[in-house]
mmCIF file of C-alpha atoms in Angstrom:
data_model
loop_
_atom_site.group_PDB
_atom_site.id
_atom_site.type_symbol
_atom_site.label_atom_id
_atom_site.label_comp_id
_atom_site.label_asym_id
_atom_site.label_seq_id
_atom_site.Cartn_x
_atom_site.Cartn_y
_atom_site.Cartn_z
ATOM 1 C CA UNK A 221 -12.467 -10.554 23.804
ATOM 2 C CA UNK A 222 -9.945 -7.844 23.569
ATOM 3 C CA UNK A 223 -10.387 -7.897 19.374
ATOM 4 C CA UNK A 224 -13.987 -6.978 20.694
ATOM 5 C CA UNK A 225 -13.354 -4.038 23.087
ATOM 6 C CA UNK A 226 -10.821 -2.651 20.453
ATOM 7 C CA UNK A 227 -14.172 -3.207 18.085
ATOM 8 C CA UNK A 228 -16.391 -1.146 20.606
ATOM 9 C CA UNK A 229 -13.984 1.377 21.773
ATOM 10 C CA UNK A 230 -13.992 2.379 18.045
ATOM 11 C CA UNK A 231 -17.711 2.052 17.544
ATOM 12 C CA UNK A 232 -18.375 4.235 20.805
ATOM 13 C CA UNK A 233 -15.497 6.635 20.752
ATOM 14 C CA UNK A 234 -15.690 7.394 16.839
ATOM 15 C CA UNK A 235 -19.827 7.652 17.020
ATOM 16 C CA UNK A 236 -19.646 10.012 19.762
ATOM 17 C CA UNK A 237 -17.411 11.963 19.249
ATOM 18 C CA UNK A 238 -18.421 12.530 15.751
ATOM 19 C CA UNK A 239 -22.196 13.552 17.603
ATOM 20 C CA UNK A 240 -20.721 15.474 20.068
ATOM 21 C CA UNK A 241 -18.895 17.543 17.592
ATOM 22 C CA UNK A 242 -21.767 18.273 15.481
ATOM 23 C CA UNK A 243 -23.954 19.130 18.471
ATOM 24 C CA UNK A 244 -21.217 21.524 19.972
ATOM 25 C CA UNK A 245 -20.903 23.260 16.821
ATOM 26 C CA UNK A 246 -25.037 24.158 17.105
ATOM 27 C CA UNK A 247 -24.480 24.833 20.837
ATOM 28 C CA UNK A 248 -26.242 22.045 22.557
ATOM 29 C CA UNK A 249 -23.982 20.080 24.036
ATOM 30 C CA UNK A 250 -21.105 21.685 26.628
ATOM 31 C CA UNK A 251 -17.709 20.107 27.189
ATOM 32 C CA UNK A 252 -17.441 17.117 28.757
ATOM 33 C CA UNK A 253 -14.920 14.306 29.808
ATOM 34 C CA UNK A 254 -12.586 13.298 26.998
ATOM 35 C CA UNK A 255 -14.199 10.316 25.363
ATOM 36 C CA UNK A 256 -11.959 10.138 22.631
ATOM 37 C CA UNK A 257 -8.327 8.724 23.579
ATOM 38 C CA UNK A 258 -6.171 8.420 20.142
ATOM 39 C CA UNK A 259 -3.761 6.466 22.326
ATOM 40 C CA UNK A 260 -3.488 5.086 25.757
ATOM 41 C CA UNK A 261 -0.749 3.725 27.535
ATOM 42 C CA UNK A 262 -1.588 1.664 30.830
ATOM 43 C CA UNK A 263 -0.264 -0.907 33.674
ATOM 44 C CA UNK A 264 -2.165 -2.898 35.334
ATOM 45 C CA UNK A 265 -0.792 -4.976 38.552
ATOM 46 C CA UNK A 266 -3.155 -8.183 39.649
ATOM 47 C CA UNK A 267 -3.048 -9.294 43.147
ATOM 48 C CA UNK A 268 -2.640 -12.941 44.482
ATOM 49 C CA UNK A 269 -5.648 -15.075 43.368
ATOM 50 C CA UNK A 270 -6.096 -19.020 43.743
ATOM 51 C CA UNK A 271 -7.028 -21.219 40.408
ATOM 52 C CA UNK A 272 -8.173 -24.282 39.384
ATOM 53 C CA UNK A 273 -8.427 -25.407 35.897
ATOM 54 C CA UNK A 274 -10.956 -27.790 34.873
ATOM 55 C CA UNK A 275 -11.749 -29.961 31.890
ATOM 56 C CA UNK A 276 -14.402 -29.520 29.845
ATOM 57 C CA UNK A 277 -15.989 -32.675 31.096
ATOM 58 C CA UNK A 278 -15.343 -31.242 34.717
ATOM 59 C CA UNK A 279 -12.160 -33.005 36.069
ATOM 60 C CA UNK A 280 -9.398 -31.095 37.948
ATOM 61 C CA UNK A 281 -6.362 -30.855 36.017
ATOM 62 C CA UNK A 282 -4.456 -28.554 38.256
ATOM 63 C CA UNK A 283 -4.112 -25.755 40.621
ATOM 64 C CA UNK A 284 -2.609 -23.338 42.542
ATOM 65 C CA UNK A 285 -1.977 -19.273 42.975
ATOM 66 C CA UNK A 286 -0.747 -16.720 40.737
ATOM 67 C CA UNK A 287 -0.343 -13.399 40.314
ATOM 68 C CA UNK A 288 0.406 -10.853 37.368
ATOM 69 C CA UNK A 289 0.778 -7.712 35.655
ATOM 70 C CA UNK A 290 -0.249 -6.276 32.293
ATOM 71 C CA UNK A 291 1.552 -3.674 30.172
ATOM 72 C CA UNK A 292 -0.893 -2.095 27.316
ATOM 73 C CA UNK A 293 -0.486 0.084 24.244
ATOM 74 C CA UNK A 294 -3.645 1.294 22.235
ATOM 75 C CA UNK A 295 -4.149 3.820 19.402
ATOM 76 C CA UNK A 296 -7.209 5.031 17.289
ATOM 77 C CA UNK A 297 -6.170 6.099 14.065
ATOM 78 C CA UNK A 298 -8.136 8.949 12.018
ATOM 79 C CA UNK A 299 -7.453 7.823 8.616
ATOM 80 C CA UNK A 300 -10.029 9.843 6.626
ATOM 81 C CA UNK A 301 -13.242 11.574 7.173
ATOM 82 C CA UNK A 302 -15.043 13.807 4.317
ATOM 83 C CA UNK A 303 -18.885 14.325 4.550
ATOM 84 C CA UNK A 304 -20.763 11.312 5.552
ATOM 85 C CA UNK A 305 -18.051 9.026 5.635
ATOM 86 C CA UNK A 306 -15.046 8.472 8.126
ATOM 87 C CA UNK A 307 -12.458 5.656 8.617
ATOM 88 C CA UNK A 308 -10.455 4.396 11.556
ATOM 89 C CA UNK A 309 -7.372 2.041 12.207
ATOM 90 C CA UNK A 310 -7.061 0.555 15.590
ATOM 91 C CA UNK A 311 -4.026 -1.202 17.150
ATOM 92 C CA UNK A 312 -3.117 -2.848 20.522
ATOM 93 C CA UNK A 313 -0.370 -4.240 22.247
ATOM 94 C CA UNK A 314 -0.297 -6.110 25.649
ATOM 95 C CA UNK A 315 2.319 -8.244 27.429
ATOM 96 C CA UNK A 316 1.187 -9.952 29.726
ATOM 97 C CA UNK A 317 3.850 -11.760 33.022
ATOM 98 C CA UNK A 318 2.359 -13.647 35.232
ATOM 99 C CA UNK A 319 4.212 -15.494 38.380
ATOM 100 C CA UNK A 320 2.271 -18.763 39.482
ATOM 101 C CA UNK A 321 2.914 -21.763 41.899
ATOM 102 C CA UNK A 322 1.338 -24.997 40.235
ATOM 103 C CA UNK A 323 0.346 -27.360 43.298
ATOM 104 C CA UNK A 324 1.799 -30.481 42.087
ATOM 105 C CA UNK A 325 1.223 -32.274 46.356
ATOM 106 C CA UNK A 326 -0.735 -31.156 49.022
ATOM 107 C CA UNK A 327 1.833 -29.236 50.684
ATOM 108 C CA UNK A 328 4.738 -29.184 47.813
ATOM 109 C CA UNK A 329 4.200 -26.519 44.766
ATOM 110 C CA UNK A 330 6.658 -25.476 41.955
ATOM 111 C CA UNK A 331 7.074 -22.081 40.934
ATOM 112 C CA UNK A 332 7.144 -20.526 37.146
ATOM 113 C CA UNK A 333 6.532 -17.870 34.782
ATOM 114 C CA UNK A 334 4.116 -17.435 32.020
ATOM 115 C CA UNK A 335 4.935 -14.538 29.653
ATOM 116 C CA UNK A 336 2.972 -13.741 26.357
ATOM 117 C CA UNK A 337 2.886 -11.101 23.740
ATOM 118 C CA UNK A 338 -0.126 -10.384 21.481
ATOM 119 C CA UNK A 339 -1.031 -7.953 18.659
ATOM 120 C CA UNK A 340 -4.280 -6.641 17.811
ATOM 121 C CA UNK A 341 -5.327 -4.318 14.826
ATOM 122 C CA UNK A 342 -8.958 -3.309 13.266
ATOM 123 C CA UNK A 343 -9.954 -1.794 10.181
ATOM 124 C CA UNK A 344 -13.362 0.507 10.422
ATOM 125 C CA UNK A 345 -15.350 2.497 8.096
ATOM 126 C CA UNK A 346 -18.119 4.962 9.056
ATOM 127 C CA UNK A 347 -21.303 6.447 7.570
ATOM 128 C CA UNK A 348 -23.179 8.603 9.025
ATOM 129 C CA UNK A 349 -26.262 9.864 7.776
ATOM 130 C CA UNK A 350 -30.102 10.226 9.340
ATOM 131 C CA UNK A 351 -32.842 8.077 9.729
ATOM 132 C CA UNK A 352 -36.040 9.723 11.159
ATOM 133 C CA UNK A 353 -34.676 12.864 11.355
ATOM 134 C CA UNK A 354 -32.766 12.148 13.782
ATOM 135 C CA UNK A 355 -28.568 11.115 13.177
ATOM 136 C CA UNK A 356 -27.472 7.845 12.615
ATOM 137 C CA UNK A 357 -24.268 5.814 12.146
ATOM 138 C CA UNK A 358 -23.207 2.161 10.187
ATOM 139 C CA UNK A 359 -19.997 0.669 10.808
ATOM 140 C CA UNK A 360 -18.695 -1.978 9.243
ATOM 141 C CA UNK A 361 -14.664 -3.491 10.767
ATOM 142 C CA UNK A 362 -12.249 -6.021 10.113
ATOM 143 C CA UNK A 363 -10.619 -7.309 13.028
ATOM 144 C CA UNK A 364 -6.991 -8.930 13.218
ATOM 145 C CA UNK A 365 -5.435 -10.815 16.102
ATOM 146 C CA UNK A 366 -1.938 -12.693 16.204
ATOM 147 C CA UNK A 367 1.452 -12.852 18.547
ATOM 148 C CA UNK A 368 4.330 -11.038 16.628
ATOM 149 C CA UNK A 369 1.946 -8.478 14.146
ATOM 150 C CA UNK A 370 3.456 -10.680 11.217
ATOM 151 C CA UNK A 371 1.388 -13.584 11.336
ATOM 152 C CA UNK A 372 -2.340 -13.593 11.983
ATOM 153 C CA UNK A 373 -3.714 -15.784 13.868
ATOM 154 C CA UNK A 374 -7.134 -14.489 13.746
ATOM 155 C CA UNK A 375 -9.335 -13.120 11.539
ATOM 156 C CA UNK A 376 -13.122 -12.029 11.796
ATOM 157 C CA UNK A 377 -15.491 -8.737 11.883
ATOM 158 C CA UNK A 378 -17.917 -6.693 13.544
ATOM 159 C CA UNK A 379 -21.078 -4.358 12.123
ATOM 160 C CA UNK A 380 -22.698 -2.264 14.605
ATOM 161 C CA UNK A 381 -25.513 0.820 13.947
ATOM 162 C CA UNK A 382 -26.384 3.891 16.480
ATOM 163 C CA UNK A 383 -28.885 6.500 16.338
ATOM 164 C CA UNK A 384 -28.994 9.674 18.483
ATOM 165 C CA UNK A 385 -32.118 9.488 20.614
ATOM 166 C CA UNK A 386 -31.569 12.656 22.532
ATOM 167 C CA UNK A 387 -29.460 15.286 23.160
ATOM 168 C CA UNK A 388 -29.221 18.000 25.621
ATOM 169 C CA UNK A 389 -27.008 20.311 27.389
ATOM 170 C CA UNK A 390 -27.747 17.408 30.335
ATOM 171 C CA UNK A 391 -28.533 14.444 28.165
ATOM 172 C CA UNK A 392 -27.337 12.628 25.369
ATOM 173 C CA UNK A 393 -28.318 9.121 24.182
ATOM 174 C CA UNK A 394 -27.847 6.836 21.718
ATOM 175 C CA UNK A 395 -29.441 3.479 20.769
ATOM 176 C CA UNK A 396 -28.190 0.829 18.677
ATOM 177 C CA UNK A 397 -27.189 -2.848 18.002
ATOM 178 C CA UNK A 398 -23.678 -4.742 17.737
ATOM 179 C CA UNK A 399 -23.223 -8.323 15.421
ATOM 180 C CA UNK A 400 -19.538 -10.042 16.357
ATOM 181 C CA UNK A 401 -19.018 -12.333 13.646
ATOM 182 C CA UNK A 402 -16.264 -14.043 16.389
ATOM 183 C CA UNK A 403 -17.541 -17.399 16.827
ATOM 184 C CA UNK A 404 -15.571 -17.650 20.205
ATOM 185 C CA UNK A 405 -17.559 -14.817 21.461
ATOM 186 C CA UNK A 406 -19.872 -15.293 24.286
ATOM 187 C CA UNK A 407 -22.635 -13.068 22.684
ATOM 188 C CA UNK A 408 -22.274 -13.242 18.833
ATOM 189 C CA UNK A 409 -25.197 -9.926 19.153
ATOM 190 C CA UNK A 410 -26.130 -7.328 21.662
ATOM 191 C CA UNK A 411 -28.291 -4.144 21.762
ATOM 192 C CA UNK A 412 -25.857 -0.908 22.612
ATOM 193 C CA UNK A 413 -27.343 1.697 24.673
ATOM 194 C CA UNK A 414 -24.961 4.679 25.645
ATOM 195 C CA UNK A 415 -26.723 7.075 28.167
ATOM 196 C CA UNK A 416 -24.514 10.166 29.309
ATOM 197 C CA UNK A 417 -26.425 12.611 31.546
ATOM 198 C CA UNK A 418 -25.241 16.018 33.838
ATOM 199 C CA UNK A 419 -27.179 16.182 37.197
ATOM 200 C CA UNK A 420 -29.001 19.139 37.729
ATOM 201 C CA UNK A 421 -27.106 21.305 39.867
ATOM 202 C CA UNK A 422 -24.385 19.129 40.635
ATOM 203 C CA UNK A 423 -20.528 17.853 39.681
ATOM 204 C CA UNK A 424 -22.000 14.328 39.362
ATOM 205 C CA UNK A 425 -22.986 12.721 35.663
ATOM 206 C CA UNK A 426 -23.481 9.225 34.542
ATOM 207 C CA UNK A 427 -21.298 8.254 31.748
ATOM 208 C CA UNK A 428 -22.927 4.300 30.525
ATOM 209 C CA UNK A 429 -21.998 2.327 27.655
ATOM 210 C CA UNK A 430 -24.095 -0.803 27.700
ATOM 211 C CA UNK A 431 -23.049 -3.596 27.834
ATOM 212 C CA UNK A 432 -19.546 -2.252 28.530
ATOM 213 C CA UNK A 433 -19.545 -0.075 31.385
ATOM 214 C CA UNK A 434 -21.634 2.046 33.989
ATOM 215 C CA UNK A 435 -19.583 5.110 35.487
ATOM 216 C CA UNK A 436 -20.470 7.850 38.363
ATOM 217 C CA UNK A 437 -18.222 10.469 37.347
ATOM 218 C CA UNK A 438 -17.468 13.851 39.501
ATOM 219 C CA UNK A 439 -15.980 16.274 37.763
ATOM 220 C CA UNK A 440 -13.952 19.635 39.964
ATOM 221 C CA UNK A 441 -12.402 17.410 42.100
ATOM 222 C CA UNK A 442 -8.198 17.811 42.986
ATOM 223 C CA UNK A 443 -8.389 19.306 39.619
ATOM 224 C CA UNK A 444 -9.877 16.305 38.075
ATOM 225 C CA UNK A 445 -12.442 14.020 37.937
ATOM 226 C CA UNK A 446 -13.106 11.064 40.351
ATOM 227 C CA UNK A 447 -15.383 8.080 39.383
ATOM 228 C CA UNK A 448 -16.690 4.824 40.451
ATOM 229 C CA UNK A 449 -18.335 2.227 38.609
ATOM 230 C CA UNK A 450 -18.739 -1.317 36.702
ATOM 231 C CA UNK A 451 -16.974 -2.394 33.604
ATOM 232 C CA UNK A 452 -17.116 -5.342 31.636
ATOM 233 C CA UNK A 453 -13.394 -6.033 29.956
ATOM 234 C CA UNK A 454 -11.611 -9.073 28.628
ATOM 235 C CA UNK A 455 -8.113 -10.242 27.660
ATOM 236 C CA UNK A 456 -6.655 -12.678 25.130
ATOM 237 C CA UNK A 457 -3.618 -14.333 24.088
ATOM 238 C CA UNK A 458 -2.661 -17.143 21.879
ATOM 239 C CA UNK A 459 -0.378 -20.396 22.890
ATOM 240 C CA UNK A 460 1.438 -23.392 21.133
ATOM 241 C CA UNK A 461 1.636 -25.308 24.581
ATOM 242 C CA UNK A 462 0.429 -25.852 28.351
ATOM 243 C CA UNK A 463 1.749 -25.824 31.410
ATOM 244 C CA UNK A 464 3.770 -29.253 30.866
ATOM 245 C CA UNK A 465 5.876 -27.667 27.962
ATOM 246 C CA UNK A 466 3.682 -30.244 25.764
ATOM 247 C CA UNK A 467 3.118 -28.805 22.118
ATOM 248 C CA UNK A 468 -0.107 -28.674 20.781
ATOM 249 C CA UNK A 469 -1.470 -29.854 17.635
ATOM 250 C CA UNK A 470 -2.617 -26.484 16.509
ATOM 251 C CA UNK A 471 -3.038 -22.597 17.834
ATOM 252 C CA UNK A 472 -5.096 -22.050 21.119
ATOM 253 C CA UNK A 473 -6.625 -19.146 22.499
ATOM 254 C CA UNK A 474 -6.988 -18.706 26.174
ATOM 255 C CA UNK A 475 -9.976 -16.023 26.496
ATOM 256 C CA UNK A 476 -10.937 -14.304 29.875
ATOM 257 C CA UNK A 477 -14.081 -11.739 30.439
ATOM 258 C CA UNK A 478 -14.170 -10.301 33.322
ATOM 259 C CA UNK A 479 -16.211 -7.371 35.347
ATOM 260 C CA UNK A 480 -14.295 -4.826 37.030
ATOM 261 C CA UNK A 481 -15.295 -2.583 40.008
ATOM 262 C CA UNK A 482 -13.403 0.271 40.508
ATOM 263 C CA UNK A 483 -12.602 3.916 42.452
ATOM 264 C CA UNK A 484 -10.708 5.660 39.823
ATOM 265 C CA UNK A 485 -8.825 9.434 39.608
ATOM 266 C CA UNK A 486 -8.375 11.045 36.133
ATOM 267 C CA UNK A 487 -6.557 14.769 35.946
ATOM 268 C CA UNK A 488 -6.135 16.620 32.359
ATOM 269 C CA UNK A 489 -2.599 17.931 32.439
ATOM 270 C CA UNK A 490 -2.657 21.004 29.305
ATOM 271 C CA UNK A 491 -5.382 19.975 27.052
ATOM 272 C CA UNK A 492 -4.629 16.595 26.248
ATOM 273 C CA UNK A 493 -2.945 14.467 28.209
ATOM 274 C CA UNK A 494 -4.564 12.840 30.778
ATOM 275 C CA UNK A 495 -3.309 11.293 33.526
ATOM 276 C CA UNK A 496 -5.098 8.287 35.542
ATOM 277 C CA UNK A 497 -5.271 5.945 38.598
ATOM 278 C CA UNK A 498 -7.450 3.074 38.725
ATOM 279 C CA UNK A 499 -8.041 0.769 41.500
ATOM 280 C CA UNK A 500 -10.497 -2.585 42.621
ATOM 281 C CA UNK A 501 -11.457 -5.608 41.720
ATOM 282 C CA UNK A 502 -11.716 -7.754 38.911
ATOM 283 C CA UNK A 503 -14.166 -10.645 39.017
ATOM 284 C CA UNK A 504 -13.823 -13.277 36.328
ATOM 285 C CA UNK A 505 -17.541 -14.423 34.426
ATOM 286 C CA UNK A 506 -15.453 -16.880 31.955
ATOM 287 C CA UNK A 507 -11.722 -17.890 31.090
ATOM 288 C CA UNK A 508 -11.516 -20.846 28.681
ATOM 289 C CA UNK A 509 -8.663 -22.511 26.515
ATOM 290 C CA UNK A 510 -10.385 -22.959 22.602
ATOM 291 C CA UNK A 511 -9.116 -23.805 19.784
ATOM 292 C CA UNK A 512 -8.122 -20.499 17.399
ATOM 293 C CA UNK A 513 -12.029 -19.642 15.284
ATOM 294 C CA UNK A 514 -13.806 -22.761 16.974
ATOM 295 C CA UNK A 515 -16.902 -21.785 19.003
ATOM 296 C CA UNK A 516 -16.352 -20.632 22.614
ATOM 297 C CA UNK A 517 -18.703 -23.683 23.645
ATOM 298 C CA UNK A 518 -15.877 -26.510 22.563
ATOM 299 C CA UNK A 519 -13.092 -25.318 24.707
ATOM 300 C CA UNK A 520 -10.873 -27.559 26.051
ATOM 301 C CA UNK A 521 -10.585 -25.803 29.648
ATOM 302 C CA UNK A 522 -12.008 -23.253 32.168
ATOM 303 C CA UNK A 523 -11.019 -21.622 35.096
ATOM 304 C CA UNK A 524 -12.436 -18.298 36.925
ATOM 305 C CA UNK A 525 -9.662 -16.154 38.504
ATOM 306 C CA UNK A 526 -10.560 -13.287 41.079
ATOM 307 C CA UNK A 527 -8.115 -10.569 42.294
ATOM 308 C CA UNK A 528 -7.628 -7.304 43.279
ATOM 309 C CA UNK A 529 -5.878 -4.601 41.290
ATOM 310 C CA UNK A 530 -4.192 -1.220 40.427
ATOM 311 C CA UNK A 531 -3.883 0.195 37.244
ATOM 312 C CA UNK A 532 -2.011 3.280 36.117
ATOM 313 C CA UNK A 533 -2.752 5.243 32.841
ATOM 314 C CA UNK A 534 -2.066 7.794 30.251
ATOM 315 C CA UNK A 535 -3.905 9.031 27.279
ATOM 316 C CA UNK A 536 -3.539 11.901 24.559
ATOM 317 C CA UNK A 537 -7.099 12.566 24.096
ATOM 318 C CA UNK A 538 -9.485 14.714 21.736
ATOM 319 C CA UNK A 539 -11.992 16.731 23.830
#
């Protein structure tokens, strides 16, 4: 799921910025909030949350509490760009520590620590060009995924399309459609439908990236901008063994998406770093132990976890 976000983030950054640059230079778009982060650093802290981890079949196999935190490193790299046709590198890092208390007896349970470390990189190329008159882009990427950036564990793609609908000094909209060749993907294919709009007369907009997120953002606020809203996000990391120390026979993946509600607080400090707090809930839809490139269907586990949490953040951003 992360190899998917780091997929979209460069389909929906790269597209849009690349529109909002071409409408800013005709003078129909104004500034808005920075879209575009080349890199982001971020920690995010998860509250206590009970679990319980069933088999496929729908036995208990065990359960308890936990709690964790998440430390996260992204960059989108500009690697060329020359008339019609751009490319991108993307790369992230997250380590993941997570405290949890197994229940092994009603009242007895045993304490340990769970701490993982996972790479992620993409490859994208870009064409832009029109359709209808009106702007459109193709992108084609090449996703990697593996624990130590040496050897990859994963290996798949993504090819997504977007035309401008609209745009405005108020409005600007783009439709297209997203095909994740990830077997282990929930949705292999989605429509994407990014909708930005400026209230008339107000410090309110809507900034909404569907499937991926729907944000209220006000902007003149402490200096900054506030926001609330929905966001769909996901985490992955790949294991050898489970909770007994017992080796596998082969690589799993343990692969969580979850939807996030938030009240959030972003300030610009010079012109471009920005600065953020983030805080809420996160709601799990899915977490499931599969088998590295089998479909997300034959897993071997599930679980939901529910928590709330804090996140802190920094990004050097293109406006």
């Amino acid at each position: 799921m992360r190899i998917l976000l780091l997929s979209l983030s460069l389909v929906t950054g790269a597209s849009t910025l690349r529109a909002q640059d071409t409408l800013e230079k005709t003078k129909t778009i104004q500034k808005r909030y920075p879209v575009f982060k080349l890199v982001t650093i971020q920690k995010d802290y998860f509250g206590d949350s009970d679990y319980k981890v069933y088999s496929k079949n729908g036995n208990l196999e065990y359960e308890g509490e936990l709690s964790s935190n998440r430390f996260n490193i992204s960059a989108i790299i500009p690697l060329y760009s020359k008339n019609k046709l751009s490319m991108h590198a993307g790369i992230t890092y997250t380590r993941e520590n997570t405290t949890y208390f197994n229940k092994t007896t009603p009242d007895l349970y045993r304490k340990s620590h769970w701490n993982t470390n996972d790479f992620d990189a993409a490859f994208s190329v870009m064409y832009s060009g029109k359709l209808f008159n009106r702007p459109i882009f193709h992108r084609v990427s090449l996703l990697f995924g593996s624990s130590n950036f040496i050897g990859i564990k994963k290996l798949t793609g993504s090819f997504s399309t977007s035309m401008i609908l609209k745009a405005s000094p108020e409005t600007l909209t783009t439709l297209g459609a997203f095909v994740n060749l990830d077997q282990s993907s929930l949705i292999p294919f989605f429509p994407l439908f990014s909708y930005w709009h400026k209230f008339s007369n107000s410090l309110w907009e809507l900034d909404a990236v569907l499937p991926q997120k729907i944000i209220f953002r006000r902007s003149s606020t402490l200096n900054g901008w506030v926001s609330t809203g929905v966001e769909l996000n996901g985490n992955s990391f790949f294991l050898k063994q489970n909770t007994q120390m017992q080796f596998r026979a082969g690589n799993y993946e343990w692969l969580s998406t979850d939807i996030y509600m938030h009240l959030g607080y972003d300030y610009l400090l010079g012109k471009n770093l920005l600065l953020g707090l983030k805080g809420g809930y996160k709601n799990s839809m899915s977490t499931r132990l599969i088998k590295v490139n089998e479909k997300v269907n034959d897993y071997r586990s599930r679980t939901k976890i529910s928590a709330p949490f804090f996140n802190i953040n920094a990004a050097f951003v293109i406006k």
